[in-house]
Tab-separated table of C-alpha atoms in Angstrom:
chain	number	residue	atom	x	y	z
S	72	MET	CA	-0.131	0.084	0.064
S	73	MET	CA	2.839	2.436	1.290
S	74	ILE	CA	4.329	1.611	-2.276
S	75	THR	CA	1.519	2.450	-4.347
S	76	ARG	CA	1.426	6.154	-2.531
S	77	SER	CA	4.994	7.244	-3.457
S	78	ARG	CA	4.362	5.478	-6.888
S	79	LYS	CA	1.751	7.914	-7.298
S	80	GLY	CA	2.875	10.918	-5.704
S	81	LEU	CA	5.971	10.418	-8.322
S	82	THR	CA	4.609	10.594	-10.836
S	83	ASP	CA	2.407	14.017	-9.861
S	84	LEU	CA	5.577	15.421	-8.722
S	85	ALA	CA	7.133	14.484	-12.554
S	86	THR	CA	3.975	15.933	-14.500
S	87	LYS	CA	4.642	18.862	-12.637
S	88	GLN	CA	8.190	19.790	-13.163
S	89	SER	CA	7.506	18.657	-16.286
S	90	HIS	CA	4.831	21.709	-17.117
S	91	GLU	CA	6.556	23.823	-15.229
S	92	ARG	CA	10.335	23.383	-17.437
S	93	LYS	CA	7.541	24.665	-20.546
S	94	ALA	CA	7.100	28.052	-20.952
S	95	GLY	CA	3.976	28.071	-22.547
S	96	PRO	CA	1.831	26.466	-24.280
S	97	LEU	CA	3.147	26.088	-28.185
S	98	PRO	CA	1.634	27.851	-30.984
S	99	SER	CA	-0.116	25.108	-33.493
S	100	PRO	CA	1.650	24.901	-37.003
S	101	LYS	CA	0.275	27.476	-39.128
S	102	TYR	CA	0.059	26.634	-42.176
S	103	HIS	CA	-1.320	29.365	-44.334
S	104	ALA	CA	1.075	31.746	-45.785
S	105	GLY	CA	-0.213	34.656	-44.002
S	106	ARG	CA	-0.140	33.769	-40.806
S	107	ILE	CA	4.503	33.813	-41.207
S	108	SER	CA	4.904	36.466	-39.244
S	109	GLU	CA	2.419	35.127	-36.155
S	110	VAL	CA	4.151	32.200	-35.994
S	111	ALA	CA	7.807	33.834	-36.208
S	112	GLN	CA	6.740	36.042	-33.507
S	113	HIS	CA	6.775	32.751	-31.218
S	114	LYS	CA	10.594	32.314	-31.349
S	115	ASP	CA	11.989	34.284	-28.736
S	116	GLU	CA	9.353	33.079	-26.243
S	117	VAL	CA	10.439	29.372	-27.390
S	118	LYS	CA	13.217	28.033	-25.553
S	119	SER	CA	15.595	25.899	-26.966
S	120	PRO	CA	13.719	21.979	-25.919
S	121	THR	CA	11.097	23.028	-27.520
S	122	MET	CA	13.324	24.497	-30.605
S	123	LYS	CA	12.180	21.075	-32.640
S	124	THR	CA	8.861	21.971	-32.753
S	125	GLU	CA	9.403	25.416	-34.246
S	126	ALA	CA	11.748	23.553	-37.032
S	127	ARG	CA	9.579	22.299	-38.091
S	128	VAL	CA	6.616	24.844	-37.689
S	129	VAL	CA	8.740	26.741	-40.382
S	130	SER	CA	9.641	23.683	-42.445
S	131	ASN	CA	5.478	23.369	-43.508
S	132	THR	CA	4.403	26.811	-43.081
S	133	THR	CA	7.659	26.505	-46.268
S	134	ARG	CA	6.174	23.912	-47.735
S	135	ILE	CA	3.180	26.505	-49.166
S	136	LYS	CA	5.394	27.916	-51.934
S	137	PRO	CA	5.392	25.264	-54.529
S	138	ALA	CA	1.316	25.123	-54.145
S	139	THR	CA	1.238	28.674	-54.453
S	140	VAL	CA	3.384	29.049	-57.489
S	141	LEU	CA	1.390	25.885	-58.975
S	142	SER	CA	-1.963	27.614	-58.406
S	143	GLU	CA	0.240	31.295	-60.180
S	144	SER	CA	1.204	28.880	-62.678
S	145	LEU	CA	-2.366	27.683	-63.252
S	146	ASP	CA	-4.071	31.012	-63.691
S	147	SER	CA	-1.217	31.748	-65.946
S	148	VAL	CA	-1.735	29.348	-68.771
S	149	LEU	CA	-5.941	29.023	-67.770
S	150	SER	CA	-5.298	33.390	-69.243
S	151	LYS	CA	-3.514	31.980	-72.280
S	152	ASN	CA	-6.864	29.705	-73.122
S	153	PHE	CA	-9.068	32.639	-73.255
S	154	CYS	CA	-9.279	32.606	-69.593
S	155	GLN	CA	-12.580	29.690	-70.303
S	156	LEU	CA	-11.808	29.095	-65.949
S	157	THR	CA	-15.821	28.760	-64.470
S	158	LEU	CA	-16.301	30.952	-61.785
S	159	GLY	CA	-16.614	27.860	-58.928
S	160	GLU	CA	-13.247	26.574	-60.013
S	161	ARG	CA	-11.808	30.418	-59.965
S	162	ASN	CA	-12.830	30.499	-56.664
S	163	ARG	CA	-10.997	27.565	-55.879
S	164	SER	CA	-8.456	29.069	-57.478
S	165	GLU	CA	-8.139	31.632	-55.076
S	166	ILE	CA	-8.872	29.586	-52.274
S	167	ARG	CA	-5.550	27.716	-52.992
S	168	THR	CA	-3.149	31.157	-53.498
S	169	GLY	CA	-4.901	32.465	-50.175
S	170	LYS	CA	-7.119	34.963	-52.554
S	171	VAL	CA	-10.320	34.954	-50.966
S	172	ASN	CA	-11.198	38.310	-49.904
S	173	GLN	CA	-10.576	39.655	-53.134
S	174	LYS	CA	-12.904	40.714	-56.098
S	175	VAL	CA	-13.475	38.864	-59.537
S	176	ASP	CA	-14.432	40.589	-62.480
S	177	ILE	CA	-16.501	38.205	-64.236
S	178	THR	CA	-15.692	39.517	-67.702
S	179	ALA	CA	-12.167	39.329	-67.894
S	180	ILE	CA	-12.058	35.790	-67.086
S	181	HIS	CA	-15.484	34.985	-69.660
S	182	PRO	CA	-15.640	36.336	-72.685
S	183	PRO	CA	-19.629	38.357	-72.527
S	184	TYR	CA	-21.463	35.873	-75.053
S	185	SER	CA	-19.871	32.949	-72.642
S	186	THR	CA	-21.385	33.843	-70.176
S	187	ARG	CA	-24.736	34.849	-70.845
S	188	ARG	CA	-24.861	31.165	-71.593
S	189	GLY	CA	-23.979	30.125	-68.030
S	190	HIS	CA	-19.483	29.494	-68.858
S	191	SER	CA	-20.791	26.681	-71.568
S	192	LEU	CA	-18.896	27.655	-74.553
S	193	CYS	CA	-20.913	27.690	-78.048
S	194	LEU	CA	-20.498	28.149	-82.229
S	195	GLU	CA	-20.451	31.878	-81.841
S	196	ASP	CA	-17.498	31.632	-78.977
S	197	ILE	CA	-16.156	30.029	-81.089
S	198	VAL	CA	-16.363	32.112	-83.668
S	199	GLY	CA	-15.278	35.623	-81.230
S	200	PHE	CA	-12.241	33.458	-81.207
S	201	ILE	CA	-10.856	32.786	-83.931
S	202	LYS	CA	-11.540	36.932	-84.931
S	203	GLN	CA	-9.864	38.338	-81.712
S	204	LYS	CA	-6.854	35.924	-83.106
S	205	ARG	CA	-7.129	33.776	-79.789
S	206	THR	CA	-6.967	30.905	-81.677
S	207	LYS	CA	-3.503	30.632	-83.619
S	208	ASN	CA	-2.462	26.896	-83.908
S	209	ILE	CA	-5.880	24.695	-84.541
S	210	ILE	CA	-5.715	21.132	-84.789
S	211	VAL	CA	-8.202	19.228	-87.340
S	212	MET	CA	-9.142	15.745	-86.221
S	213	ALA	CA	-10.753	14.495	-89.941
S	214	GLY	CA	-12.070	11.302	-90.906
S	215	ALA	CA	-14.156	9.735	-94.274
S	216	GLY	CA	-17.180	12.112	-92.791
S	217	ILE	CA	-15.488	14.888	-94.840
S	218	SER	CA	-15.041	12.836	-98.496
S	219	THR	CA	-18.655	12.111	-98.741
S	220	ALA	CA	-19.401	15.004	-100.646
S	221	SER	CA	-16.793	14.464	-102.357
S	222	GLY	CA	-19.073	10.821	-104.142
S	223	ILE	CA	-16.152	8.622	-102.157
S	224	PRO	CA	-18.592	6.411	-99.707
S	225	ASP	CA	-17.345	6.187	-96.225
S	226	PHE	CA	-17.114	2.822	-94.088
S	227	ARG	CA	-19.378	2.952	-91.317
S	228	SER	CA	-22.937	4.718	-92.615
S	229	PRO	CA	-25.917	2.438	-92.570
S	230	GLY	CA	-26.231	0.836	-95.912
S	231	THR	CA	-24.351	3.467	-97.953
S	232	GLY	CA	-20.731	3.099	-96.331
S	233	LEU	CA	-17.859	1.092	-97.857
S	234	TYR	CA	-17.970	-2.072	-95.071
S	235	ALA	CA	-22.495	-2.542	-95.795
S	236	ASN	CA	-21.387	-2.674	-100.123
S	237	LEU	CA	-18.436	-5.520	-99.761
S	238	LYS	CA	-19.969	-9.256	-100.224
S	239	LYS	CA	-19.463	-9.188	-103.705
S	240	TYR	CA	-15.846	-9.879	-102.752
S	241	ASN	CA	-15.970	-12.930	-100.996
S	242	ILE	CA	-14.840	-12.378	-97.455
S	243	PRO	CA	-15.655	-13.540	-93.801
S	244	TYR	CA	-16.344	-10.195	-92.283
S	245	PRO	CA	-16.170	-6.616	-93.626
S	246	GLU	CA	-13.367	-4.958	-91.946
S	247	ALA	CA	-11.287	-8.768	-93.089
S	248	ILE	CA	-10.495	-6.387	-96.190
S	249	PHE	CA	-8.666	-4.670	-94.295
S	250	ASP	CA	-7.157	-6.721	-92.548
S	251	ILE	CA	-3.275	-7.783	-92.977
S	252	LYS	CA	-3.427	-11.213	-91.655
S	253	PHE	CA	-5.980	-12.072	-94.168
S	254	PHE	CA	-4.132	-9.903	-97.057
S	255	THR	CA	-1.175	-11.798	-96.372
S	256	CYS	CA	-3.454	-15.003	-97.107
S	257	ASP	CA	-5.548	-13.719	-100.236
S	258	PRO	CA	-4.602	-9.881	-101.064
S	259	ARG	CA	-7.396	-10.377	-104.093
S	260	PRO	CA	-10.504	-8.162	-102.698
S	261	PHE	CA	-7.991	-5.474	-101.368
S	262	PHE	CA	-6.388	-5.074	-105.284
S	263	LEU	CA	-10.371	-5.260	-106.334
S	264	LEU	CA	-11.411	-2.595	-103.892
S	265	ALA	CA	-8.403	0.036	-104.442
S	266	LYS	CA	-8.580	0.177	-108.085
S	267	GLU	CA	-11.948	2.540	-106.822
S	268	LEU	CA	-10.141	3.934	-103.693
S	269	TYR	CA	-6.809	5.127	-105.887
S	270	PRO	CA	-6.923	8.378	-105.532
S	271	GLY	CA	-7.345	10.676	-109.036
S	272	LYS	CA	-10.896	10.177	-109.329
S	273	HIS	CA	-12.850	12.342	-106.868
S	274	LYS	CA	-12.305	16.290	-106.207
S	275	PRO	CA	-12.038	17.766	-102.804
S	276	ASN	CA	-15.091	19.430	-102.077
S	277	TYR	CA	-16.128	22.518	-99.511
S	278	VAL	CA	-15.100	20.462	-95.562
S	279	HIS	CA	-10.863	20.369	-97.693
S	280	TYR	CA	-11.114	23.929	-98.214
S	281	PHE	CA	-12.268	24.988	-95.280
S	282	VAL	CA	-9.119	23.580	-93.674
S	283	ARG	CA	-7.210	24.805	-96.764
S	284	MET	CA	-7.897	27.750	-95.916
S	285	LEU	CA	-7.653	27.698	-91.986
S	286	HIS	CA	-3.997	26.955	-93.565
S	287	GLU	CA	-3.997	30.051	-95.327
S	288	LYS	CA	-4.463	32.694	-92.467
S	289	GLY	CA	-1.975	30.727	-90.316
S	290	LEU	CA	-4.236	28.991	-87.987
S	291	LEU	CA	-3.309	25.463	-88.687
S	292	LEU	CA	-1.001	23.819	-86.435
S	293	ARG	CA	-1.846	20.642	-88.448
S	294	MET	CA	-4.616	18.156	-89.956
S	295	TYR	CA	-5.128	15.002	-88.786
S	296	THR	CA	-6.832	12.245	-91.312
S	297	GLN	CA	-7.988	9.186	-91.319
S	298	ASN	CA	-8.514	9.209	-95.112
S	299	ILE	CA	-6.977	7.629	-97.741
S	300	ASP	CA	-7.396	9.246	-100.743
S	301	SER	CA	-5.146	11.913	-100.683
S	302	LEU	CA	-7.982	14.781	-101.410
S	303	GLU	CA	-6.358	16.936	-98.485
S	304	THR	CA	-3.295	17.478	-100.558
S	305	ILE	CA	-5.669	17.495	-103.709
S	306	ALA	CA	-6.431	20.698	-101.964
S	307	GLY	CA	-3.532	22.477	-101.458
S	308	ILE	CA	-3.245	21.311	-97.742
S	309	PRO	CA	1.330	21.299	-97.585
S	310	PRO	CA	2.405	17.710	-96.790
S	311	GLU	CA	3.930	19.400	-93.600
S	312	LYS	CA	0.979	20.422	-92.477
S	313	LEU	CA	-0.864	16.910	-92.400
S	314	VAL	CA	-0.294	13.704	-90.776
S	315	GLU	CA	-2.422	10.923	-92.448
S	316	ALA	CA	-2.924	8.309	-89.873
S	317	HIS	CA	-4.018	5.831	-91.667
S	318	GLY	CA	-1.678	5.640	-94.684
S	319	THR	CA	-1.983	6.740	-97.777
S	320	PHE	CA	-1.736	6.144	-101.978
S	321	SER	CA	1.484	7.933	-103.166
S	322	THR	CA	3.496	5.329	-101.570
S	323	ALA	CA	3.958	0.812	-101.594
S	324	SER	CA	6.491	-1.494	-99.932
S	325	CYS	CA	7.205	-5.321	-99.843
S	326	HIS	CA	4.180	-6.559	-96.937
S	327	LEU	CA	6.365	-8.755	-95.657
S	328	CYS	CA	10.373	-6.492	-95.587
S	329	TYR	CA	8.741	-3.812	-96.058
S	330	THR	CA	11.368	-2.931	-99.108
S	331	MET	CA	10.245	0.108	-100.540
S	332	TYR	CA	8.693	0.333	-104.618
S	333	PRO	CA	7.650	2.730	-107.458
S	334	ALA	CA	4.161	3.475	-106.492
S	335	LYS	CA	3.628	4.530	-110.041
S	336	GLU	CA	4.071	0.113	-111.064
S	337	ALA	CA	2.613	-0.652	-107.908
S	338	LYS	CA	-0.603	0.695	-109.342
S	339	LYS	CA	-0.124	0.099	-113.081
S	340	GLU	CA	0.189	-3.816	-112.482
S	341	ILE	CA	-3.120	-3.550	-109.182
S	342	MET	CA	-4.916	-1.371	-112.479
S	343	SER	CA	-4.433	-3.982	-114.485
S	344	GLY	CA	-5.236	-6.805	-111.901
S	345	LYS	CA	-1.514	-8.312	-111.409
S	346	ILE	CA	-0.503	-8.568	-108.106
S	347	PRO	CA	2.882	-6.836	-107.665
S	348	ARG	CA	5.008	-9.029	-105.505
S	349	CYS	CA	8.924	-7.841	-104.425
S	350	LYS	CA	11.657	-8.015	-106.021
S	351	ILE	CA	13.465	-8.775	-102.531
S	352	CYS	CA	11.703	-11.651	-101.273
S	353	LEU	CA	8.827	-12.091	-103.704
S	354	GLY	CA	6.663	-10.545	-100.893
S	355	THR	CA	3.178	-9.362	-102.221
S	356	VAL	CA	3.576	-6.032	-102.289
S	357	LYS	CA	0.301	-3.119	-101.366
S	358	PRO	CA	-0.299	1.005	-100.878
S	359	ASP	CA	1.410	1.878	-97.415
S	360	VAL	CA	-2.456	2.539	-96.254
S	361	VAL	CA	-1.942	0.825	-92.987
S	362	PHE	CA	-4.591	-2.028	-92.443
S	363	PHE	CA	-5.865	-3.589	-88.945
S	364	GLY	CA	-3.010	-5.370	-87.375
S	365	GLU	CA	-0.126	-2.315	-88.743
S	366	GLU	CA	1.884	-0.135	-87.161
S	367	LEU	CA	1.329	3.748	-87.807
S	368	PRO	CA	3.322	6.209	-90.011
S	369	GLU	CA	5.617	6.876	-87.638
S	370	ARG	CA	4.129	10.772	-88.068
S	371	PHE	CA	1.524	10.400	-86.326
S	372	PHE	CA	2.947	10.125	-83.076
S	373	LEU	CA	3.509	14.162	-83.206
S	374	HIS	CA	0.074	13.924	-81.991
S	375	SER	CA	2.665	14.005	-78.567
S	376	LYS	CA	3.905	17.376	-79.500
S	377	ASP	CA	1.229	18.964	-81.323
S	378	PHE	CA	-2.288	18.299	-79.253
S	379	ALA	CA	-0.042	20.574	-75.413
S	380	LYS	CA	0.491	22.728	-77.969
S	381	ALA	CA	-3.009	23.419	-79.512
S	382	ASP	CA	-5.549	26.170	-78.407
S	383	LEU	CA	-8.395	24.411	-80.310
S	384	LEU	CA	-9.235	20.930	-81.877
S	385	ILE	CA	-11.933	20.994	-84.826
S	386	VAL	CA	-13.247	17.011	-84.461
S	387	MET	CA	-15.021	16.487	-88.352
S	388	GLY	CA	-16.649	13.481	-90.787
S	389	THR	CA	-15.408	10.791	-87.574
S	390	SER	CA	-16.679	7.921	-86.141
S	391	LEU	CA	-13.893	7.759	-83.272
S	392	GLN	CA	-13.926	4.308	-83.109
S	393	ILE	CA	-10.706	3.337	-85.073
S	394	GLU	CA	-7.896	2.696	-81.964
S	395	PRO	CA	-5.509	4.734	-81.253
S	396	PHE	CA	-6.691	7.709	-83.535
S	397	GLY	CA	-9.751	7.502	-81.674
S	398	SER	CA	-8.221	8.273	-78.486
S	399	ILE	CA	-5.970	10.869	-79.437
S	400	ILE	CA	-8.333	13.233	-79.054
S	401	ASN	CA	-8.028	13.510	-75.389
S	402	THR	CA	-5.376	14.664	-74.457
S	403	VAL	CA	-5.933	17.876	-75.117
S	404	ARG	CA	-5.142	20.572	-72.793
S	405	PRO	CA	-8.752	19.941	-70.402
S	406	THR	CA	-8.988	24.016	-70.823
S	407	VAL	CA	-8.954	24.404	-74.472
S	408	PRO	CA	-12.677	24.827	-76.961
S	409	ARG	CA	-13.907	20.961	-78.653
S	410	LEU	CA	-15.213	21.635	-81.420
S	411	LEU	CA	-17.872	19.017	-83.189
S	412	LEU	CA	-19.058	18.758	-86.366
S	413	ASN	CA	-20.990	16.142	-88.251
S	414	LYS	CA	-23.568	13.378	-88.494
S	415	ASP	CA	-23.869	12.294	-85.212
S	416	HIS	CA	-22.641	12.344	-81.401
S	417	VAL	CA	-18.845	10.673	-80.970
S	418	GLY	CA	-16.105	9.507	-78.825
S	419	PRO	CA	-17.066	12.024	-75.646
S	420	PHE	CA	-19.525	14.134	-78.069
S	421	LYS	CA	-22.084	10.913	-76.629
S	422	ARG	CA	-21.622	11.603	-72.975
S	423	GLU	CA	-25.302	13.590	-71.732
S	424	ALA	CA	-22.991	16.217	-69.567
S	425	LEU	CA	-20.613	18.214	-71.910
S	426	LYS	CA	-17.729	19.718	-70.839
S	427	LYS	CA	-18.139	23.246	-70.577
S	428	THR	CA	-15.287	23.944	-73.809
S	429	ASP	CA	-16.781	20.659	-76.387
S	430	VAL	CA	-19.279	22.404	-78.788
S	431	VAL	CA	-21.213	20.277	-81.211
S	432	GLU	CA	-23.166	20.597	-84.478
S	433	LEU	CA	-25.142	18.085	-85.928
S	434	GLY	CA	-26.142	17.474	-89.254
S	435	ASP	CA	-24.821	17.687	-92.765
S	436	LEU	CA	-21.080	18.224	-92.161
S	437	THR	CA	-20.918	20.679	-95.662
S	438	GLU	CA	-23.600	23.011	-94.900
S	439	SER	CA	-22.204	23.043	-90.974
S	440	VAL	CA	-18.520	24.016	-92.181
S	441	LYS	CA	-20.595	26.765	-95.043
S	442	LYS	CA	-21.888	28.473	-91.120
S	443	LEU	CA	-19.136	28.691	-89.336
S	444	VAL	CA	-17.326	30.128	-92.556
S	445	SER	CA	-20.246	32.175	-92.969
S	446	MET	CA	-20.076	33.170	-89.149
S	447	LEU	CA	-16.227	33.762	-89.410
S	448	GLY	CA	-16.663	36.716	-92.909
S	449	TRP	CA	-14.784	33.387	-95.125
S	450	HIS	CA	-17.390	33.224	-97.460
S	451	ASP	CA	-15.809	35.067	-100.750
S	452	GLU	CA	-12.594	33.589	-99.996
S	453	LEU	CA	-12.997	30.209	-99.761
S	454	LYS	CA	-14.760	31.061	-102.817
S	455	GLU	CA	-12.331	32.818	-104.863
S	456	LEU	CA	-9.401	29.734	-103.408
S	457	MET	CA	-11.722	26.863	-104.551
S	458	GLU	CA	-12.896	28.523	-107.920
S	459	ASN	CA	-8.416	29.388	-108.444
């Protein structure tokens, strides 16, 4: 019993002495930048036994610097991208930077026509950005739908699409005609189709010349096309501005050893019903059109740099069902506007709640482009470009 009381007394004494050694309550760590000076006032009051704790406070305070820089960098980037940040997002940014009490000029964040529409962009906004020269690096993604007005069927439209009219080629499934494994076994169906696909029978249309106009205005960063009809080249879009993601008829090579083969000679043999053969390995030569199971051209991978630079993405006439082409649409920065001119909703534009920077114009593609050109005031210039 006495031993127990003595232990209790010793414990109480040790606790009392411990409290007496303290110089008063240590302020709790402050993580906000505006409280650094307040924490510093306690430095002289804190005795040496608590110096490690003091160092921890200062260390934790200085950690806010990278976050501040990040927030400032974010504001800078967003201002370069048309200041499309919504008011709610702006408020969250201000909380991170400690500018909660500052008044926000909404018109400085959004163009007036954007604020009236609840901060979601529309076609008028896109036109405004182009007219005000806020967009100088436009990327165009295009599919077979841009060539239907030239008389070339697309691939997937029910009834009229290419895949719906391949029964005469006696293939197991529509995509087999562009499958490299099937081609290796039997190249004849593709060569029969190639007679109809070879460039030279069709002319560019209004949509192709709209992209050419973007280039003439100095606005086109790059055009990424899935098409193999070469109508973009015929329309006058320079090779350095064009990425033919699914290949081209303008060159040819062996599908086994990849030895180059004269494109004109390959076309002559194919058009005459012959099968061109490689002079090295005797493999079948084909135009450098990308088949299912083949690698994409090296130029396609320019997208890793191009899409980071883009300040407007225009998507036209594509189903976005073929990968990896269909996925690169998501590699532009989150604040970059994306305009879909198409017959149907596709890819990320299928979502019920679109991103505030996504704009959709459905209907006949040529008519949608004409509407955009008219709003831009380019009608006469484009007409002259087509005539010349």
